[in-house]
Short mmCIF file of C-alpha atoms in Angstrom, two decimals:
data_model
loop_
_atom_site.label_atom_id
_atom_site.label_comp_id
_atom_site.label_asym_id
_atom_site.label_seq_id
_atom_site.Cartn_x
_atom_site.Cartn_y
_atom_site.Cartn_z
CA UNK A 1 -2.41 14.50 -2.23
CA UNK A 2 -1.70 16.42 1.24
CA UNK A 3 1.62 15.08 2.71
CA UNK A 4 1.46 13.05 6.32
CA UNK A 5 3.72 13.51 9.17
CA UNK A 6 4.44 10.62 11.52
CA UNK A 7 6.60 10.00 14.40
CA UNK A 8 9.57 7.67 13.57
CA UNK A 9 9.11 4.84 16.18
CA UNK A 10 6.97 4.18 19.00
CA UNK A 11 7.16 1.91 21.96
CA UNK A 12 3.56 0.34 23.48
CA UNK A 13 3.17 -2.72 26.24
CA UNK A 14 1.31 -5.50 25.04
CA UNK A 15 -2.10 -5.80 26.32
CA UNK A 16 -2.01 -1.99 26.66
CA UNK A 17 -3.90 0.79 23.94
CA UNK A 18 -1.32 2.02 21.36
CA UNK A 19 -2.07 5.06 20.24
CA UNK A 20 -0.22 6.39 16.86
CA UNK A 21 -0.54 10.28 15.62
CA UNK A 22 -0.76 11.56 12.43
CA UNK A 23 -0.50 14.91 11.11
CA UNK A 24 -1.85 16.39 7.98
CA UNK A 25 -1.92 19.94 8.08
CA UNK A 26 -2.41 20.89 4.29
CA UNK A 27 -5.35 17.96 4.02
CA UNK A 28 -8.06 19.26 1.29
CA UNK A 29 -11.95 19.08 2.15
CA UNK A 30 -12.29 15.93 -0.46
CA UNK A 31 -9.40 13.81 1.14
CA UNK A 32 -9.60 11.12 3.65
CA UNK A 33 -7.26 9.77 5.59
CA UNK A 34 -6.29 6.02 5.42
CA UNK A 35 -3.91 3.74 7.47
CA UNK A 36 -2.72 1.02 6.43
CA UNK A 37 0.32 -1.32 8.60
CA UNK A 38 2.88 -3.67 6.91
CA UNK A 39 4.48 -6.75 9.13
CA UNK A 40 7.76 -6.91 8.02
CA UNK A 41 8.07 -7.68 4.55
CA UNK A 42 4.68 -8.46 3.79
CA UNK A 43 1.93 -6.96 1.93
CA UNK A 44 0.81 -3.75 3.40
CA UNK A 45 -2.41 -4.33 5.12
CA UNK A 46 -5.56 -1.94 5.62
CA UNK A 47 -6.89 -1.11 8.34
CA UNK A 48 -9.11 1.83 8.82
CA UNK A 49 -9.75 5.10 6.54
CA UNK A 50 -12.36 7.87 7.21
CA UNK A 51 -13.37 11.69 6.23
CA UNK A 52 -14.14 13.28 9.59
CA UNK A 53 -16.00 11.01 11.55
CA UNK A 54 -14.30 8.67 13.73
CA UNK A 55 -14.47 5.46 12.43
CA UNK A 56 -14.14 2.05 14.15
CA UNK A 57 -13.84 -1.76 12.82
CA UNK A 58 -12.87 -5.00 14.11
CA UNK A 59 -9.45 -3.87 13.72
CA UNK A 60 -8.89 -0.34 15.10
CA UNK A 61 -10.24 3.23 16.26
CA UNK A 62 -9.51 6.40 13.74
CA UNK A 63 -9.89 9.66 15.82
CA UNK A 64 -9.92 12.97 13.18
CA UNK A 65 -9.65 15.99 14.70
CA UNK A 66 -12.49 18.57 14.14
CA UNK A 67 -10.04 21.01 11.83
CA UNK A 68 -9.09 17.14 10.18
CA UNK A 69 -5.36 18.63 10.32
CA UNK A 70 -4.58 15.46 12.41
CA UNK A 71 -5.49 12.13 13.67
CA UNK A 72 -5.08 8.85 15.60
CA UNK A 73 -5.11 5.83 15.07
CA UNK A 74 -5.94 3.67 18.75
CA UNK A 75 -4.73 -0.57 18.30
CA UNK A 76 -6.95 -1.03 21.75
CA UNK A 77 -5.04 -4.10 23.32
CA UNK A 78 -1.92 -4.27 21.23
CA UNK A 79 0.02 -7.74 21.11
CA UNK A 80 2.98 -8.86 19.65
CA UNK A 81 1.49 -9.41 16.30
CA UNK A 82 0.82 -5.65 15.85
CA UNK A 83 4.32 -4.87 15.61
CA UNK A 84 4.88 -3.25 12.28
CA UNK A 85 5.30 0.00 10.27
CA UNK A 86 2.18 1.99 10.89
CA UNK A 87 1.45 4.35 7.92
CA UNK A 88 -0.64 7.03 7.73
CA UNK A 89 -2.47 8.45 3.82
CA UNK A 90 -4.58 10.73 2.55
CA UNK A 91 -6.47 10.82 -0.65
CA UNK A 92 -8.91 11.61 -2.59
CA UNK A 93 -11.58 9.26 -3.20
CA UNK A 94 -12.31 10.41 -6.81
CA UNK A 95 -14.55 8.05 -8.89
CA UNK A 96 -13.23 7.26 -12.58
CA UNK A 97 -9.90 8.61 -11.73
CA UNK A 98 -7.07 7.10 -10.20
CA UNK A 99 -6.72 6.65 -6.39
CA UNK A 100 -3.30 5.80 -5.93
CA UNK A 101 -1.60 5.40 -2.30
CA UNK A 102 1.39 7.39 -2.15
CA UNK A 103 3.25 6.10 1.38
CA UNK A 104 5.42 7.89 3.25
CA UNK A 105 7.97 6.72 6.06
CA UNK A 106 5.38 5.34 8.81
CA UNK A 107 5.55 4.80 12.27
CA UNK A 108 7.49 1.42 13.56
CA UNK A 109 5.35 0.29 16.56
CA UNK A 110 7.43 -2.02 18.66
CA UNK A 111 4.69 -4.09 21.21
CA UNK A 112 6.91 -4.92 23.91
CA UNK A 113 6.64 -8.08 26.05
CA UNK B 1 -5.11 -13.61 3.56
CA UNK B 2 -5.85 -10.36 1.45
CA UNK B 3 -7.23 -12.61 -1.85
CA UNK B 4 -4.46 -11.21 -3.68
CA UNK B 5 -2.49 -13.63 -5.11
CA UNK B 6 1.29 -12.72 -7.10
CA UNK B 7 3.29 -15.29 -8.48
CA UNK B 8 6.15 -16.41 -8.30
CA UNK B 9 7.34 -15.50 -4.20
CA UNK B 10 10.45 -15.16 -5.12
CA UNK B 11 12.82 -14.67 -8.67
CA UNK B 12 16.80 -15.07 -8.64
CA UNK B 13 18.06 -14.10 -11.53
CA UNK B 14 20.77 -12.45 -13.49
CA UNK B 15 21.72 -8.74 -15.23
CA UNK B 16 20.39 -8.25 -18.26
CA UNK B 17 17.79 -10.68 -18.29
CA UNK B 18 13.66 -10.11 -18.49
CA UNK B 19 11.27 -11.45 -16.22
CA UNK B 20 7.16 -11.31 -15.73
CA UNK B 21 5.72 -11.01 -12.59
CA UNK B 22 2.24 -12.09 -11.86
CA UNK B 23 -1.06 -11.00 -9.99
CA UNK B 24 -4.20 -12.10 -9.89
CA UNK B 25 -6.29 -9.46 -8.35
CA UNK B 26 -9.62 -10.34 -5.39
CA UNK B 27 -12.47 -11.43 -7.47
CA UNK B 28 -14.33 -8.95 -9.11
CA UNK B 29 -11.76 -5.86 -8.36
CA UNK B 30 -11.34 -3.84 -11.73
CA UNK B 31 -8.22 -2.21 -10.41
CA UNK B 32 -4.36 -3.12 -10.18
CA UNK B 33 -1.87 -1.47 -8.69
CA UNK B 34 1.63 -2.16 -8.44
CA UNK B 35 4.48 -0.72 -6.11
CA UNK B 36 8.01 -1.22 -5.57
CA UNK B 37 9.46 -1.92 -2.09
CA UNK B 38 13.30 -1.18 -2.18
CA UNK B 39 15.46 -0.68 1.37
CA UNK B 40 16.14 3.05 0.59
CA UNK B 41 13.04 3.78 -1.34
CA UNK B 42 10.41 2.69 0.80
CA UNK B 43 7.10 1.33 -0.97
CA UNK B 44 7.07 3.16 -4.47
CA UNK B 45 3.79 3.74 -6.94
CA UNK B 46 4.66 2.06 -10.66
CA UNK B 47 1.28 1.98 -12.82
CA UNK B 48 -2.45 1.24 -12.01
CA UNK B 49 -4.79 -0.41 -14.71
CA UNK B 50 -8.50 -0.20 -14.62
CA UNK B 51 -10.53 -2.94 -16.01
CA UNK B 52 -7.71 -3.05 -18.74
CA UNK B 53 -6.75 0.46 -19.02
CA UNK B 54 -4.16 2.19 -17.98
CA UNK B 55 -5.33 4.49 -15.51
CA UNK B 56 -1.83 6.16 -13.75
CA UNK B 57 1.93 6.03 -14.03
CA UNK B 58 4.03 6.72 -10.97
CA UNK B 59 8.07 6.35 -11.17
CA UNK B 60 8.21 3.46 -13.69
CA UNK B 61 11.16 3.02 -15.45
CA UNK B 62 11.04 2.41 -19.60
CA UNK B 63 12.20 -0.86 -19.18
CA UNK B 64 9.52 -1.97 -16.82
CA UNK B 65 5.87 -2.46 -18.85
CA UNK B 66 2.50 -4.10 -17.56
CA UNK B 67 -0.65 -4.98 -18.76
CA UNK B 68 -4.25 -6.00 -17.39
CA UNK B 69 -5.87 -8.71 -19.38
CA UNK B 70 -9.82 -9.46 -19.89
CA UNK B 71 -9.56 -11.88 -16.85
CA UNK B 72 -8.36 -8.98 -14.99
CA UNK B 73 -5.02 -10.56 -13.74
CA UNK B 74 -1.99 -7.90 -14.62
CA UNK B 75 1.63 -8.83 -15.18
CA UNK B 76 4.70 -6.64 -14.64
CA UNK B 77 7.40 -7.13 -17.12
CA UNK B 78 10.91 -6.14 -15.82
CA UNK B 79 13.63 -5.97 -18.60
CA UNK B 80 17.38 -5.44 -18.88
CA UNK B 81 17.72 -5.80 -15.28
CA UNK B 82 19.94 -3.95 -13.26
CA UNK B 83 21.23 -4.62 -9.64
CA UNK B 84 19.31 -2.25 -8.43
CA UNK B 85 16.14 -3.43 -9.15
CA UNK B 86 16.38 -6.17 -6.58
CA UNK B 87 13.14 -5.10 -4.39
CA UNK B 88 9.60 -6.38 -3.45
CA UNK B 89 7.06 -6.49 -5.80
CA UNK B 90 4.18 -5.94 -4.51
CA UNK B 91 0.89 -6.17 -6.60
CA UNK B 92 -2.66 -4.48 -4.85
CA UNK B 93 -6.51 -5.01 -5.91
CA UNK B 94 -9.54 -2.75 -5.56
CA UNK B 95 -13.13 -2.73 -6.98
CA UNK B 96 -13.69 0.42 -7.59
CA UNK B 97 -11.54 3.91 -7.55
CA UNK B 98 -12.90 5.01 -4.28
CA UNK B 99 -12.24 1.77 -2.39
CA UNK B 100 -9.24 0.17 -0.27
CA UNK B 101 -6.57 -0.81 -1.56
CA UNK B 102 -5.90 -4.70 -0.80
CA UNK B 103 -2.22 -6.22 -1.52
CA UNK B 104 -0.61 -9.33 -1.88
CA UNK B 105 2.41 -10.35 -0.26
CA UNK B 106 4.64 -9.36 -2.83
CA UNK B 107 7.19 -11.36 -5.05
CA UNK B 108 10.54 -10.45 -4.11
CA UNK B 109 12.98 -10.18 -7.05
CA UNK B 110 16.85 -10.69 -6.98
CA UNK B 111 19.09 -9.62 -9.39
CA UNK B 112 22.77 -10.85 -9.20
#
């Protein structure tokens, strides 16, 4: 699976869009890219994937770039409660074989007050 | 609430000793996937089972075994426990191999 690049940390106002990049330079044809977020010490939670349409759900906005070698992920009105570790996959959605997450470090979004 | 359930939320217990942690996967998912959460290893791939199959190994260690049963719930057997096993044990659920994965909020496991 193609290895992700994310920014560290990231500041956003509550109320305001948060937008979080991702790259993904060496991403294959077959491999979509996944986010998933993880409040501190819980579960990680999904919220989005796509292949190279942007996608959007209840949750969030995915934005692929036309070469896919990057993306964003847009939290329109951020609040307090989307303050976690942002992380950003990609694999290949292979049916009958295994399609394992592999996480990296992820992005710590800080919604500040 | 993800539908993922693992049991017990938390484990104390001593080195040396074996333990069995628990998930019961969303109804109907085939798949089970557990990771390790550590502080300096971030979350780590251990095994996936497929409707009772073992389907991929990530960095599991020889003392750590799991197993799906026919009711699809999967346990994770630690043994010989060391210090630094003391993580979160987090458990994940998906129907099919080109789905989401969906986790549960993990049991977190110390060993003193």
């Amino acid at each position: 699976d193609a290895k992700t690049t994310q920014p560290t940390s990231m500041d956003c106002a509550e109320g305001r869009a948060a937008n979080l990049p991702c790259n993904h330079s060496t991403i294959s044809g077959n491999e979509y890219v996944y986010w998933y977020r993880q409040i501190h010490s819980q579960g990680p939670q999904y919220i989005i994937h796509g292949l190279k349409n942007n996608e959007t759900n209840e949750m969030a906005s995915l934005i692929i770039t036309e070469d896919r070698k990057s993306s964003t992920l847009i939290l329109p009105h951020a609040t307090l409660r989307d303050t976690a570790v942002y992380y950003c996959i990609v694999r290949v959605n292979y049916g009958g074989a295994t399609n394992k997450l592999i996480f990296g470090t992820g992005t710590l979004l800080a919604v500040q007050p | 609430d993800s539908g993922v359930t693992q049991t017990p939320k938390h484990l104390i217990t001593a080195t040396g000793q074996r333990v069995t942690l628990r998930c019961s996967p969303r109804s109907g998912d085939l798949s089970v996937y557990w990771y390790q959460q550590s502080l300096d290893q971030g979350l780590q791939f251990l095994i996936q089972y497929y409707n009772g199959e073992e389907r991929a190994k990530g960095n599991i260690l020889e003392r750590f075994s799991a197993q799906q049963f026919p009711d699809l719930h999967s346990e994770l057997n630690l043994s010989s426990l060391e210090l630094g096993d003391s993580a979160l044990y987090f458990c994940a659920s998906s129907p099919r191999t080109d789905s989401p994965l969906h986790f549960g909020n993990g049991t977190r496991l110390t060993v003193t």
